[in-house]
mmCIF file of C-alpha atoms in Angstrom:
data_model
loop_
_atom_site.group_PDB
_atom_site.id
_atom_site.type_symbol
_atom_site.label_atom_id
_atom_site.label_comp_id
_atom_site.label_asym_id
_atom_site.label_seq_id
_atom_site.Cartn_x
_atom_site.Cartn_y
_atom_site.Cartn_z
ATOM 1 C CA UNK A 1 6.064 -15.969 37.548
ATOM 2 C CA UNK A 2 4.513 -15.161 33.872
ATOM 3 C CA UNK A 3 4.585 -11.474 34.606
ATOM 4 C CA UNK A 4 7.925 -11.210 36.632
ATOM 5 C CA UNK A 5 9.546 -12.675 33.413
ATOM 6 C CA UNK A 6 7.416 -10.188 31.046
ATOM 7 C CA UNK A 7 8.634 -7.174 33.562
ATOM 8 C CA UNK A 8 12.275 -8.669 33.406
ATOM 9 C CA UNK A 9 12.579 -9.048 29.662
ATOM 10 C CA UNK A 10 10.778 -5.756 29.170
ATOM 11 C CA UNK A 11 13.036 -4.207 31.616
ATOM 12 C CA UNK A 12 15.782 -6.020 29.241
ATOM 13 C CA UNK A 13 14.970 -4.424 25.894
ATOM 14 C CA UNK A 14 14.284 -0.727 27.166
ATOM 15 C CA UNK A 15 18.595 -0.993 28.375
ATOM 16 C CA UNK A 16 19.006 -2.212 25.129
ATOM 17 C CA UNK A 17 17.026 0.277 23.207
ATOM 18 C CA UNK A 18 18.722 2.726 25.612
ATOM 19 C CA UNK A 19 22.295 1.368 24.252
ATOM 20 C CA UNK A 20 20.601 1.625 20.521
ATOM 21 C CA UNK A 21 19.919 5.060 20.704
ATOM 22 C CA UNK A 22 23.043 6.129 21.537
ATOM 23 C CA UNK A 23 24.469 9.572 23.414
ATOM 24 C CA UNK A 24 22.324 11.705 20.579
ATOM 25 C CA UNK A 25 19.254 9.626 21.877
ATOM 26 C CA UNK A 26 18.444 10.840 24.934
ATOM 27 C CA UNK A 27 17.508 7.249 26.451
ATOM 28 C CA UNK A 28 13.932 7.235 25.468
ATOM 29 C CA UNK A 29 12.172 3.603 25.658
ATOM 30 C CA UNK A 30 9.111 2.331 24.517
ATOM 31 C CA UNK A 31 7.107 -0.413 25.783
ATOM 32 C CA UNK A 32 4.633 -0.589 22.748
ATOM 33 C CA UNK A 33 5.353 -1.883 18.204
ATOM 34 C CA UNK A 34 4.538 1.316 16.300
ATOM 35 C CA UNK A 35 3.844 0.637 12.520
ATOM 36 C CA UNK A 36 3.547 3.666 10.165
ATOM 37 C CA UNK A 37 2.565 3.811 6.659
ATOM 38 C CA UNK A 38 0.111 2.500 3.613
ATOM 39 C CA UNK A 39 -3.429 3.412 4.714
ATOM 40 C CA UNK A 40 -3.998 0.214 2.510
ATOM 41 C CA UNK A 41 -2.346 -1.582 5.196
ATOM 42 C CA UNK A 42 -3.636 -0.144 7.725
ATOM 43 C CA UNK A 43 -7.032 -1.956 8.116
ATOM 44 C CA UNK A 44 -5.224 -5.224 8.328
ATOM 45 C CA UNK A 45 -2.442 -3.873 10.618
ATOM 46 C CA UNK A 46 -4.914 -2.659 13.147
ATOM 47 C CA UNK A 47 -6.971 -6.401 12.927
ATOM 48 C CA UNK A 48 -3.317 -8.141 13.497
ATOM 49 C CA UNK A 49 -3.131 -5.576 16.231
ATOM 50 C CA UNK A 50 -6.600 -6.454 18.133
ATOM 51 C CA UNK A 51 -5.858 -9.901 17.779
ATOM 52 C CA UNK A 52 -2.052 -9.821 18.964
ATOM 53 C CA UNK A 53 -3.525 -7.973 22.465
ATOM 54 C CA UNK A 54 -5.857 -11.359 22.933
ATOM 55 C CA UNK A 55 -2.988 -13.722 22.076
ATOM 56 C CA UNK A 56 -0.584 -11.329 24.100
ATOM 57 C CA UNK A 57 -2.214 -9.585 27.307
ATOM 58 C CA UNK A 58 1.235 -8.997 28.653
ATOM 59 C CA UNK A 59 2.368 -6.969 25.840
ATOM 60 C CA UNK A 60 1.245 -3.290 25.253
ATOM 61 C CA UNK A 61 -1.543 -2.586 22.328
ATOM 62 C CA UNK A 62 0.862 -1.813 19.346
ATOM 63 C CA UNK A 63 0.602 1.449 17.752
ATOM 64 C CA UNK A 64 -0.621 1.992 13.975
ATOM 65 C CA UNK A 65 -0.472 4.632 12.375
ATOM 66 C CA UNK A 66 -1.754 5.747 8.495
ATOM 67 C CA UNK A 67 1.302 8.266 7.447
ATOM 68 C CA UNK A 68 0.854 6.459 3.315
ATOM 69 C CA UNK A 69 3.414 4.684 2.177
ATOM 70 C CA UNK A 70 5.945 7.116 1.319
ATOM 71 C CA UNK A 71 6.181 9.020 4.544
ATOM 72 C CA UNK A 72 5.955 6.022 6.523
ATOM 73 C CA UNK A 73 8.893 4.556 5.105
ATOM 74 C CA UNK A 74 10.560 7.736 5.346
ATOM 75 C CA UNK A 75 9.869 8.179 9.487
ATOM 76 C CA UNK A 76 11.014 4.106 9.411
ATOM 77 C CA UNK A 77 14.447 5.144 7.481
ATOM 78 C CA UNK A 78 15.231 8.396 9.888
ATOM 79 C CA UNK A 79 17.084 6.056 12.636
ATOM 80 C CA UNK A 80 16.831 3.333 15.258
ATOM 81 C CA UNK A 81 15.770 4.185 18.540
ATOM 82 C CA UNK A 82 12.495 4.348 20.245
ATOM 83 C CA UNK A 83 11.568 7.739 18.649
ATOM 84 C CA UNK A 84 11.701 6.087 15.304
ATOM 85 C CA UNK A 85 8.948 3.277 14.291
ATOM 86 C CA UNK A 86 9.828 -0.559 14.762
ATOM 87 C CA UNK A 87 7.853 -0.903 11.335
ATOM 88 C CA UNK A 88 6.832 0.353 7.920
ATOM 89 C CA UNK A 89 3.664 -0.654 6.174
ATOM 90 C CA UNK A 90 3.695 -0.632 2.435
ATOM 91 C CA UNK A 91 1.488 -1.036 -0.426
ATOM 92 C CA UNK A 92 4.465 -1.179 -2.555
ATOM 93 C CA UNK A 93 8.261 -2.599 -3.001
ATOM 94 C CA UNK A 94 10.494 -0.008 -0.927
ATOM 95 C CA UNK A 95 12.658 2.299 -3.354
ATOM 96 C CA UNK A 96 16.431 1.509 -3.911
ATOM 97 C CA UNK A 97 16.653 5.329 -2.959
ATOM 98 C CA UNK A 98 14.534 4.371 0.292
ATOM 99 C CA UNK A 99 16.759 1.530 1.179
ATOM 100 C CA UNK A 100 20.212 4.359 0.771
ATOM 101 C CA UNK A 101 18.110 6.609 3.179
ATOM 102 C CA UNK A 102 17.733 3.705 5.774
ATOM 103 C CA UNK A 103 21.435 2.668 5.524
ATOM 104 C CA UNK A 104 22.742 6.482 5.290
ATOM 105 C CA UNK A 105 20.506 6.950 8.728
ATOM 106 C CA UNK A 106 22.183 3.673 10.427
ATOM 107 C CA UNK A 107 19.356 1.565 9.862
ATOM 108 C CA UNK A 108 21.377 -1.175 8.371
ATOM 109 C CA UNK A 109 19.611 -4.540 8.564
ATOM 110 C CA UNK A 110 15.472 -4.591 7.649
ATOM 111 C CA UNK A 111 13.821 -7.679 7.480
ATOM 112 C CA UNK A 112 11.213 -7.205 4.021
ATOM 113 C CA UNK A 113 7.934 -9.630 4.430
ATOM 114 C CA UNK A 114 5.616 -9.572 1.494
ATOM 115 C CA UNK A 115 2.216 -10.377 3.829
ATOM 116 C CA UNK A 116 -0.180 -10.206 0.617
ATOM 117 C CA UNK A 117 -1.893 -9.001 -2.374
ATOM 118 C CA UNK A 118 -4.132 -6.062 -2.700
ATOM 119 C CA UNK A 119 -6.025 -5.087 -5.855
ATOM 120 C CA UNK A 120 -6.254 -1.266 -7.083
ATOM 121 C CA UNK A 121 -10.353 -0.973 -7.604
ATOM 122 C CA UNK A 122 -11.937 1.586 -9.850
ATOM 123 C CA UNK A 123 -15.231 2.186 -8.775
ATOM 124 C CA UNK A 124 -18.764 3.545 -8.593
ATOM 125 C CA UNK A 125 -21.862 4.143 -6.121
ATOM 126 C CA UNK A 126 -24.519 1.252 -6.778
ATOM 127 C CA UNK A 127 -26.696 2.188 -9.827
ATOM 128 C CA UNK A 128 -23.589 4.790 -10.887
ATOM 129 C CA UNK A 129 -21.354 5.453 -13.756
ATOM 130 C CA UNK A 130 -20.395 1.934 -15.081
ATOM 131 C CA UNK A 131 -17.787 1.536 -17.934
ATOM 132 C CA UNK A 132 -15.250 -0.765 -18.712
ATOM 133 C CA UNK A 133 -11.959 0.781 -17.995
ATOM 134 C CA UNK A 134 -8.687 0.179 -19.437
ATOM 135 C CA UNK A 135 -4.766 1.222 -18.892
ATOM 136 C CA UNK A 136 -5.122 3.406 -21.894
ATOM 137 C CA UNK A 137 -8.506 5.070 -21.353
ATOM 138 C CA UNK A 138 -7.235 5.562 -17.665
ATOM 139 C CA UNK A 139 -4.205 7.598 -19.002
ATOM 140 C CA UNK A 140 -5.773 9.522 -21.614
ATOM 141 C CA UNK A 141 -8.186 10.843 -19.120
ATOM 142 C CA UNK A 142 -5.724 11.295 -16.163
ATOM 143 C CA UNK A 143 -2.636 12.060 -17.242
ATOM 144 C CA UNK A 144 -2.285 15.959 -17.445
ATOM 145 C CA UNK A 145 -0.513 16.159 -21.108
ATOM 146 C CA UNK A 146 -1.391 12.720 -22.488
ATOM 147 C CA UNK A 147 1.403 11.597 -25.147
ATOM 148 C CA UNK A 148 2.997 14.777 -24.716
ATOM 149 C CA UNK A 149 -0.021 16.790 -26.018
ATOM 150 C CA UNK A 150 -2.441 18.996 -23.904
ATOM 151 C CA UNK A 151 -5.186 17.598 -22.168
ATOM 152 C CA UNK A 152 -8.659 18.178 -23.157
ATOM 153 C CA UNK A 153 -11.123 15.973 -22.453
ATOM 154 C CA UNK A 154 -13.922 17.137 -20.634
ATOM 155 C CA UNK A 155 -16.080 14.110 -20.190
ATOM 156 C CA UNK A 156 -15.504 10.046 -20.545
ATOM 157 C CA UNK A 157 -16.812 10.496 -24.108
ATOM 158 C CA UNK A 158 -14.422 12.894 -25.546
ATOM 159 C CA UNK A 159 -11.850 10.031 -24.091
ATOM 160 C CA UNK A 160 -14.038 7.652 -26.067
ATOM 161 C CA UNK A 161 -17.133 7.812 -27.812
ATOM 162 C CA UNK A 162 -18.124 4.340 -26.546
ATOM 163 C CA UNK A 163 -17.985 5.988 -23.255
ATOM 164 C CA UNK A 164 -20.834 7.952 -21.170
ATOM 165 C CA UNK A 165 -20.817 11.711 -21.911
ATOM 166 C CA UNK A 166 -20.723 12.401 -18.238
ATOM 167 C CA UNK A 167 -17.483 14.452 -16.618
ATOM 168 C CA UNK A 168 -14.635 12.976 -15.863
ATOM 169 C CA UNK A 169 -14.124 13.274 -11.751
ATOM 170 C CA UNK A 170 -11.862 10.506 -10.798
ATOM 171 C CA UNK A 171 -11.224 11.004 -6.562
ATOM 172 C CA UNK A 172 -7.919 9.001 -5.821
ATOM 173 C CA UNK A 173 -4.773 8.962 -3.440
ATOM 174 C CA UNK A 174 -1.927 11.421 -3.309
ATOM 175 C CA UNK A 175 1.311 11.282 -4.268
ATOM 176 C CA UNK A 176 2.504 9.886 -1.112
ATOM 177 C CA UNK A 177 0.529 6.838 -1.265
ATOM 178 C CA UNK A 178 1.794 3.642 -2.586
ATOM 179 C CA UNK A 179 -1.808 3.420 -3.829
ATOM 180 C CA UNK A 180 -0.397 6.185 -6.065
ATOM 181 C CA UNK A 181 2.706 4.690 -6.643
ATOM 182 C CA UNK A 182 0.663 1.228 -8.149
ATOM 183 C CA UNK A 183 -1.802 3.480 -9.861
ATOM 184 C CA UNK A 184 1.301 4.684 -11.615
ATOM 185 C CA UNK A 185 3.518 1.466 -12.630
ATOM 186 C CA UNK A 186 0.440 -0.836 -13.487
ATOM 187 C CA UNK A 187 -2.001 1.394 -15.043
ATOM 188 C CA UNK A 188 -0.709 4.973 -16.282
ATOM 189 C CA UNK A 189 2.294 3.792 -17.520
ATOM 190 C CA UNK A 190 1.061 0.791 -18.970
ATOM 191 C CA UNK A 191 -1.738 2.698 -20.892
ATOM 192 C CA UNK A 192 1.278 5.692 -21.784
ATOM 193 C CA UNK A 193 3.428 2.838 -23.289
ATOM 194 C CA UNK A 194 0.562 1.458 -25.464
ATOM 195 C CA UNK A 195 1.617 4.344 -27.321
ATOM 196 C CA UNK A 196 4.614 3.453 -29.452
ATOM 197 C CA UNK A 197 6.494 6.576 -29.352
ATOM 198 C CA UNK A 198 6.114 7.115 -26.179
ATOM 199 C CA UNK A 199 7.440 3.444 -25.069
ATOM 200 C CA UNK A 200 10.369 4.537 -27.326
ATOM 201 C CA UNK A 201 11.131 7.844 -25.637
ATOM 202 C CA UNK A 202 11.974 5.571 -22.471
ATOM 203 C CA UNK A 203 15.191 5.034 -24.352
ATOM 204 C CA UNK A 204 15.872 8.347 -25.135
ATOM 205 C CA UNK A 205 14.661 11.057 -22.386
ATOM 206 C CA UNK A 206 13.734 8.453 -19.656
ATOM 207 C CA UNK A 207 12.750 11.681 -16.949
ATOM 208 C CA UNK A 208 10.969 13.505 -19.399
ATOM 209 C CA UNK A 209 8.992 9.908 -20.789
ATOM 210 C CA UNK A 210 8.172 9.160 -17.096
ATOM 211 C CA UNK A 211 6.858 12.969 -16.417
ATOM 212 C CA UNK A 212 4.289 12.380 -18.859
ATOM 213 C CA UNK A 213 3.477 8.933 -18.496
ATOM 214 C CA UNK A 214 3.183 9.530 -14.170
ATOM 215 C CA UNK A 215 1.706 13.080 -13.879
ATOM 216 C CA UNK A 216 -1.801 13.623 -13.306
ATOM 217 C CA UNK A 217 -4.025 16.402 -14.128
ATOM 218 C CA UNK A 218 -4.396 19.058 -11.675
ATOM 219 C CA UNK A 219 -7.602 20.824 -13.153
ATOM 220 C CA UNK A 220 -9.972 19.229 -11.011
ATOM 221 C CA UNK A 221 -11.144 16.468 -12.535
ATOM 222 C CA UNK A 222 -8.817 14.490 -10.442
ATOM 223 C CA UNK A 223 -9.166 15.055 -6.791
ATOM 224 C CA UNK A 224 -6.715 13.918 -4.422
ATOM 225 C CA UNK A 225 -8.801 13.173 -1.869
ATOM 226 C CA UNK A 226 -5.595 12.257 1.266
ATOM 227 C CA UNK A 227 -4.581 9.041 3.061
ATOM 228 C CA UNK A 228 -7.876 7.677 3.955
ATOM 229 C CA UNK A 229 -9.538 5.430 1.712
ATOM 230 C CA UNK A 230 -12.837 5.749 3.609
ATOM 231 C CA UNK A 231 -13.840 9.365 2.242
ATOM 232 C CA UNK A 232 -13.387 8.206 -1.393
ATOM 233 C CA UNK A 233 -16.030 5.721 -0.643
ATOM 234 C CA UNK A 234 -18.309 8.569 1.099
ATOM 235 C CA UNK A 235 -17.492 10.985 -1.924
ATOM 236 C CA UNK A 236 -18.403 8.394 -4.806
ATOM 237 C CA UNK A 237 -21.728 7.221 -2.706
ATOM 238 C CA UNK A 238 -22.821 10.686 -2.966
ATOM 239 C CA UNK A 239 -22.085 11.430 -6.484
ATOM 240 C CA UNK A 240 -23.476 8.833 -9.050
ATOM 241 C CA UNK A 241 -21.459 10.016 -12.064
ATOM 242 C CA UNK A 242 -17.966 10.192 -9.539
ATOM 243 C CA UNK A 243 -15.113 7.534 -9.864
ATOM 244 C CA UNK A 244 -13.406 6.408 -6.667
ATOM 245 C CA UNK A 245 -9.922 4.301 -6.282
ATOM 246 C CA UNK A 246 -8.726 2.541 -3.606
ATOM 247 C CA UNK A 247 -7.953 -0.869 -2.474
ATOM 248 C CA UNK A 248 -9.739 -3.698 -3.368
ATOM 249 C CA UNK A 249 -10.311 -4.371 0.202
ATOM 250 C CA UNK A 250 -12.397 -1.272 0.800
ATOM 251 C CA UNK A 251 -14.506 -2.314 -2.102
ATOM 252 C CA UNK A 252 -15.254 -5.768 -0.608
ATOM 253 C CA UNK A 253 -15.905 -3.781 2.895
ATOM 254 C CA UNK A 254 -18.481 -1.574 0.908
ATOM 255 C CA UNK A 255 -20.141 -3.682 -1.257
ATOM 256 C CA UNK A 256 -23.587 -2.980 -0.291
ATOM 257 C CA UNK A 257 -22.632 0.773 -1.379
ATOM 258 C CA UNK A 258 -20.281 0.543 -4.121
ATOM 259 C CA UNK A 259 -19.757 -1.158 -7.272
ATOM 260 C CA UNK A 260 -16.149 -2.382 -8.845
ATOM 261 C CA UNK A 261 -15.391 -1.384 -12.649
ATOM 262 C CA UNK A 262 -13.823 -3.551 -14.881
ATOM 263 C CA UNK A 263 -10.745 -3.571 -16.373
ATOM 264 C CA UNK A 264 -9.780 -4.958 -19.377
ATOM 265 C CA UNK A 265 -12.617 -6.285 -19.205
ATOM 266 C CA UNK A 266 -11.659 -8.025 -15.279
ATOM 267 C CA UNK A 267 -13.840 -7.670 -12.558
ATOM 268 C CA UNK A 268 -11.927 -6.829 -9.135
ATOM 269 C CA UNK A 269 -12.800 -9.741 -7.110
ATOM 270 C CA UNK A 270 -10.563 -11.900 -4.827
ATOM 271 C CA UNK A 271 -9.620 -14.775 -7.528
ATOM 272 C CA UNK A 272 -8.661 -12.303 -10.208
ATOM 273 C CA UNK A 273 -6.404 -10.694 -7.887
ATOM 274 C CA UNK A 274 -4.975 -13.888 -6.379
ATOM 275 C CA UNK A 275 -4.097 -15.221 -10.231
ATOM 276 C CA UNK A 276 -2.814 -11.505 -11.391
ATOM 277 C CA UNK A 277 -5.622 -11.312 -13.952
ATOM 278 C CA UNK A 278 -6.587 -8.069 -12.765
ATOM 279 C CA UNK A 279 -4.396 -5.606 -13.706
ATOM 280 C CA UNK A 280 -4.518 -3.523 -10.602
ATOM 281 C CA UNK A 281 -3.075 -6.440 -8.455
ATOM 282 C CA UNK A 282 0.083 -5.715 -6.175
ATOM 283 C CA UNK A 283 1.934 -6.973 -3.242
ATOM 284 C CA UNK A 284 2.109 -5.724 0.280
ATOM 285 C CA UNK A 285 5.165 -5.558 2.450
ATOM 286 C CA UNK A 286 5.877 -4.839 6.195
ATOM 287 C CA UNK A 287 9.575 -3.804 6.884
ATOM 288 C CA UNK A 288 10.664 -4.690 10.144
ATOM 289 C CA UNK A 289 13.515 -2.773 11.550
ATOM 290 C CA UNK A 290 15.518 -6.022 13.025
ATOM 291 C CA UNK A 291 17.869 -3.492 15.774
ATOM 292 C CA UNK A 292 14.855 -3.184 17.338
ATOM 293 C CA UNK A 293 13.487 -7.378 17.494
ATOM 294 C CA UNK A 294 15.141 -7.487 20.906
ATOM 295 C CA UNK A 295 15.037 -3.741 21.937
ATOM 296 C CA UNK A 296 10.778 -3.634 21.565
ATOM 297 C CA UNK A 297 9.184 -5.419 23.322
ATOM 298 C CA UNK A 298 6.484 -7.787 21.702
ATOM 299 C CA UNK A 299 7.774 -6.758 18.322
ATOM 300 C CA UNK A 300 8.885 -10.468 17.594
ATOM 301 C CA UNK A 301 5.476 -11.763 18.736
ATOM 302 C CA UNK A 302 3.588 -8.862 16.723
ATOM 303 C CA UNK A 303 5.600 -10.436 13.584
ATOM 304 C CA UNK A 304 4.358 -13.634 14.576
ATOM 305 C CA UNK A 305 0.801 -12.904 15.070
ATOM 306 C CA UNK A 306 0.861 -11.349 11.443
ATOM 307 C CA UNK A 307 2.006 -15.003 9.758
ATOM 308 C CA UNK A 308 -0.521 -16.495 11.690
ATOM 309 C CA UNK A 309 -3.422 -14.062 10.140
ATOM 310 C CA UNK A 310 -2.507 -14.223 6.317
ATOM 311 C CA UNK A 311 -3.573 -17.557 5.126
ATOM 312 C CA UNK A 312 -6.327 -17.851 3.079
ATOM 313 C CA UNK A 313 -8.813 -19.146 6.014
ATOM 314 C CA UNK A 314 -6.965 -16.349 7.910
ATOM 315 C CA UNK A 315 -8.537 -13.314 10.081
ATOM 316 C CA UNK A 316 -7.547 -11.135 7.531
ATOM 317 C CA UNK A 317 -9.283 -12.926 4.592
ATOM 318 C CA UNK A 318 -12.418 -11.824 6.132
ATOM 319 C CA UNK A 319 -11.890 -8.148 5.514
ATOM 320 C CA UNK A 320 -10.930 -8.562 1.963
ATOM 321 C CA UNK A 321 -6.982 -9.098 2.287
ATOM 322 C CA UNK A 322 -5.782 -11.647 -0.511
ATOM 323 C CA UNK A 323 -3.256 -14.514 0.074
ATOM 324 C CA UNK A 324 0.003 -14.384 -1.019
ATOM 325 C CA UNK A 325 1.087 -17.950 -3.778
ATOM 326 C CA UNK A 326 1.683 -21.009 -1.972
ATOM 327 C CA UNK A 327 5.551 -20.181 -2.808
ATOM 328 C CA UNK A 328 5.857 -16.382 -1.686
ATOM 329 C CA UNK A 329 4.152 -17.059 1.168
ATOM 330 C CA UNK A 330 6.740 -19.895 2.422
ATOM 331 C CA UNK A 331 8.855 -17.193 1.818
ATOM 332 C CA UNK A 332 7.254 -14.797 4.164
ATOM 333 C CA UNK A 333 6.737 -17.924 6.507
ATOM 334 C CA UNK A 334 10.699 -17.724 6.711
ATOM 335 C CA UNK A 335 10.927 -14.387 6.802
ATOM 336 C CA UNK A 336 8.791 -13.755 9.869
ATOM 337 C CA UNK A 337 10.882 -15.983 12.078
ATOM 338 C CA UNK A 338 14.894 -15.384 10.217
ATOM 339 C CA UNK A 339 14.718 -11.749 10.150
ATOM 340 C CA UNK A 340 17.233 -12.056 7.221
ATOM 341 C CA UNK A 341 17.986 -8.901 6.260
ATOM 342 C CA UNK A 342 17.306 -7.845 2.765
ATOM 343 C CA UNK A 343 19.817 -6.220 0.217
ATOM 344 C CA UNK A 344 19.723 -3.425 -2.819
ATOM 345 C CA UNK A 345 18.600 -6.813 -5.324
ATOM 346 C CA UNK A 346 15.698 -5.865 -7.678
ATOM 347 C CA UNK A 347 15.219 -2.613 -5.920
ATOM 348 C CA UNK A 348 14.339 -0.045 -8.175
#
């Protein structure tokens, strides 16, 4: 009786997903949840995943895929219909230009969960490079014209003579990671703005203030090293004097091989995440596309399985994913079961 209901409802949603895609659709259906996006995310969207196909036998495994943040949210915003993903994993707040892209495409109502905190970890092979980093000694060695002037320092000591006189090679995310993104807002702009002409040039020439706050250097001692977090690991374990970053959770997974770096004198470690004393420490989001709750099947029950793996005794505690506070995560509790969709508010 179990399955004849399963095959009934299933049989359900693909005529409604049908009706969803409309005459420029072509009918397709789906029987599976496909998540794109952060490849932050994407470690704990594949455990919610495995442990959704226990919970759920009668559903289909759910497809994740790492696409970063950016272009996941932008195959999530092209339309509704089973060629377009049911959700979009982000290491970062969706853009109000994002959210005009969705609507513009006729995806109207997404339901935005904030399912955690991640931490953005500098750091070194065991018995590496060890410093203690800050916004502004980040910027000056990353940015490609720091404060507006050319860049020109060769090695963490020209940066600052308290520093190692060892070459700067920093390997990081690209541009369409929301790794990137954070790397941007809490650290290169923060250590740009120390500077108090440049925090007053915001007011002035906003576009040409956040072009050289935001860009990096392109002369190889910053290597964009793609959407998987796991090669910047393999890349700094091989190279001693190399600087890898990444989420914090890949630096709890590799412990044994790599080695966090403070900043501001703040380790990277769970706590200092959880209370926002680390400076790298941002929020994670799933955006669920709700004209496809009823259209997908198991995408309600995928939703669900997430809520129950994000407490801090949760599944996903175990492979370094950090709680949200007690209050955001009633939030998300509500969230996960309304569906209410979200608006333009605080979008930026």
């Amino acid at each position: 009786m179990k399955m004849r209901l399963h095959i009934t409802l299933a049989a359900a949603a693909a005529a409604l997903l049908a009706a969803c895609n409309g005459s420029g659709g072509g009918g397709e259906t789906r029987d599976s949840v496909r998540a794109v996006g952060s490849s932050t995310v994407y470690p704990f969207a594949k455990l919610v995943a495995e442990n959704f196909v226990k919970s759920n036998p009668d559903f289909a495994s759910p497809i994740i895929e790492s696409t970063g943040t950016g272009g996941g949210i932008e195959l999530f915003c092209k339309g509704v219909g089973a060629e377009h993903p049911d959700i979009a994993n982000a290491s970062r707040r969706m853009k109000a230009s994002e959210f005009e892209t969705c609507k513009a495409n006729g995806v109207t109502e997404i339901t935005e969960i904030q399912v955690g905190l991640d931490g953005i970890a500098f750091a070194s092979a065991k018995g590496g490079i060890t410093m203690n980093l800050t916004p502004e000694i980040v910027y000056r060695a990353l940015a490609a014209n720091p404060y507006g002037k050319p860049q020109t320092a060769k090695s963490w000591h020209d940066v600052d003579p308290s520093l190692p006189d060892e070459p700067i090679l920093v390997y990081g995310p690209p541009s369409t990671s929301g790794t990137r993104d954070a790397l941007k807002e809490l650290v290169l702009v923060k250590g740009c703005e120390a500077d108090a002409a440049m925090k007053a040039m915001k007011d002035t020439d906003k576009e040409g203030q956040e072009k050289i706050c935001t860009e990096v250097r392109s002369d190889g001692a910053y290597v964009d090293q793609g959407e998987q977090d796991n090669l910047i690991v393999q890349k700094i374990e091989g190279n001693p004097d190399a600087i890898g970053i990444f989420g914090y959770s890949y630096l709890e997974e590799n412990a044994d091989k790599v080695q966090g770096l403070t900043m501001n004198g703040v380790e990277p470690t769970y706590e200092n995440i959880a209370s926002f004393q680390y400076p790298g420490a941002r929020p994670l989001f799933i955006y669920v596309k709700n004209a496809h709750l009823d259209a997908i099947p198991g995408l309600r029950e995928f939703v669900a399985e997430w809520a129950r793996s994000w407490g801090k005794d949760g599944p996903l505690a175990r492979i370094g994913f950090v709680s949200n506070p007690d209050d955001v995560a009633a939030r998300s509790q509500a969230a996960s079961t309304a569906f209410t969709p979200m608006t333009a508010d605080g979008l930026k």
